[in-house]
Amino acid sequence: MIQARVQVTVRYAETDMMGIVYHANYLPWFEVARTQLLREQGFPYRQLETDGYRIPVLEVAAKYVRSAVYDDLLTVIATIRERPLMRIRIEYEVFRGEELLATGHTIHVFCDTKGQPVRPPPAFATKMGELFK
């Protein structure tokens, strides 16, 4: 299992007229945590793109447990629990302090610049093999 944690502060523009975070704004926070997870493993997304790889989202899901509001300091945790092969499943948890606010997941696939599925970069496959023995 590998994880990354990031903190985000809820901006006023991310809230709706009820003063709570609009549901779609959780997805960019998932992305922030996901890119940090890749970066911490030595695979910054910019480098993957330079090398000719894309990792589009095939599936996304979110479950909302409690509301976040303006100026909350949130921790978003991204987790990969199983060795990724062609597809990568990343799970997310969003906390305010110790309080769980939301969970979710995304599923991605490696593609070339034309959108065709490809094997992950060899260095990525090697690293994941080492991490998920």
Coordinates of C-alpha atoms in Angstrom, one line a residue:
M1 CA 0.0 0.0 0.0
I2 CA 1.2 3.5 -0.8
Q3 CA -0.3 6.8 0.4
A4 CA 0.0 10.5 0.1
R5 CA -1.5 13.2 2.2
V6 CA -2.2 16.8 1.2
Q7 CA -4.0 19.6 2.9
V8 CA -6.4 22.0 1.3
T9 CA -8.3 25.0 2.7
V10 CA -11.8 25.4 1.5
R11 CA -12.1 28.6 -0.6
Y12 CA -15.3 30.6 -0.6
A13 CA -15.7 30.0 -4.3
E14 CA -16.0 26.3 -3.6
T15 CA -19.1 26.6 -1.5
D16 CA -22.7 26.9 -2.6
M17 CA -25.5 29.1 -1.4
M18 CA -26.0 26.9 1.7
G19 CA -22.4 27.6 2.7
I20 CA -21.2 24.1 2.1
V21 CA -18.7 22.7 -0.4
Y22 CA -20.3 22.0 -3.7
H23 CA -20.0 18.2 -4.4
A24 CA -18.0 18.5 -7.6
N25 CA -15.2 20.4 -5.8
Y26 CA -14.0 17.2 -4.2
L27 CA -12.8 15.9 -7.5
P28 CA -10.0 18.5 -7.9
W29 CA -8.9 17.7 -4.3
F30 CA -8.7 14.0 -5.3
E31 CA -6.5 15.1 -8.2
V32 CA -4.2 17.2 -6.0
A33 CA -3.7 14.1 -3.7
R34 CA -3.3 11.8 -6.7
T35 CA -0.6 13.9 -8.4
Q36 CA 1.2 14.2 -5.1
L37 CA 1.1 10.4 -4.7
L38 CA 2.7 10.0 -8.1
R39 CA 5.2 12.7 -7.4
E40 CA 6.3 11.1 -4.1
Q41 CA 6.9 7.8 -5.9
G42 CA 9.2 9.5 -8.5
F43 CA 6.6 9.9 -11.3
P44 CA 5.5 13.5 -11.5
Y45 CA 2.6 13.8 -14.0
R46 CA 4.5 16.4 -16.0
Q47 CA 7.3 14.0 -16.6
L48 CA 4.9 11.2 -17.6
E49 CA 3.4 13.5 -20.2
T50 CA 6.8 14.5 -21.5
D51 CA 7.6 10.8 -21.9
G52 CA 4.4 10.4 -23.9
Y53 CA 2.0 8.9 -21.3
R54 CA -1.4 10.0 -20.2
I55 CA -3.4 8.6 -17.3
P56 CA -7.1 9.4 -18.0
V57 CA -9.8 8.7 -15.5
L58 CA -12.0 5.8 -16.5
E59 CA -14.2 5.8 -13.4
V60 CA -14.8 8.2 -10.5
A61 CA -17.0 7.8 -7.5
A62 CA -17.5 9.8 -4.3
K63 CA -19.6 9.3 -1.1
Y64 CA -20.3 12.3 1.1
V65 CA -20.5 11.7 4.8
R66 CA -20.4 15.2 6.3
S67 CA -20.3 18.7 4.9
A68 CA -17.2 20.8 4.5
V69 CA -17.6 24.5 4.8
Y70 CA -15.7 27.7 4.0
D71 CA -12.2 28.0 5.5
D72 CA -12.1 24.3 6.8
L73 CA -8.6 22.9 6.7
L74 CA -9.0 19.4 5.1
T75 CA -6.6 16.5 4.7
V76 CA -7.0 14.4 1.6
I77 CA -5.4 11.0 1.6
A78 CA -4.8 9.1 -1.7
T79 CA -4.1 5.4 -1.4
I80 CA -3.1 2.7 -3.8
R81 CA -3.9 -0.7 -2.1
E82 CA -3.0 -3.1 -4.9
R83 CA -0.2 -3.3 -7.4
P84 CA -1.3 -1.4 -10.5
L85 CA -0.8 -3.1 -13.8
M86 CA -2.6 -1.6 -16.8
R87 CA -5.2 0.1 -14.6
I88 CA -4.6 2.0 -11.4
R89 CA -7.3 2.3 -8.7
I90 CA -6.8 5.1 -6.2
E91 CA -8.9 5.5 -3.1
Y92 CA -9.5 8.8 -1.4
E93 CA -10.5 10.0 2.1
V94 CA -11.2 13.6 3.0
F95 CA -10.9 14.5 6.7
R96 CA -11.5 17.7 8.8
G97 CA -9.3 16.9 11.7
E98 CA -10.3 13.3 12.7
E99 CA -13.7 13.6 11.2
L100 CA -14.3 11.7 7.9
L101 CA -16.1 13.9 5.4
A102 CA -16.0 12.0 2.2
T103 CA -14.5 8.9 0.5
G104 CA -14.1 8.1 -3.2
H105 CA -12.0 6.4 -5.8
T106 CA -10.8 6.8 -9.3
I107 CA -9.7 4.2 -11.9
H108 CA -7.1 5.2 -14.5
V109 CA -5.4 3.5 -17.5
F110 CA -2.1 4.4 -19.1
C111 CA -2.5 5.7 -22.7
D112 CA -0.3 7.1 -25.4
T113 CA -0.7 10.6 -26.7
K114 CA -3.3 9.2 -29.2
G115 CA -5.4 7.8 -26.4
Q116 CA -4.6 4.2 -27.0
P117 CA -4.1 2.0 -23.9
V118 CA -0.4 1.0 -23.4
R119 CA 1.7 -0.7 -20.7
P120 CA 3.0 1.6 -18.0
P121 CA 6.5 3.0 -18.3
P122 CA 9.1 0.3 -17.4
A123 CA 10.4 2.4 -14.5
F124 CA 6.8 2.7 -13.1
A125 CA 6.2 -1.1 -13.4
T126 CA 9.5 -1.8 -11.7
K127 CA 8.8 0.6 -8.8
M128 CA 5.3 -0.8 -8.3
G129 CA 6.8 -4.3 -8.3
E130 CA 9.2 -3.3 -5.5
L131 CA 6.5 -1.6 -3.5
F132 CA 3.8 -4.3 -3.8
K133 CA 5.8 -7.5 -3.1

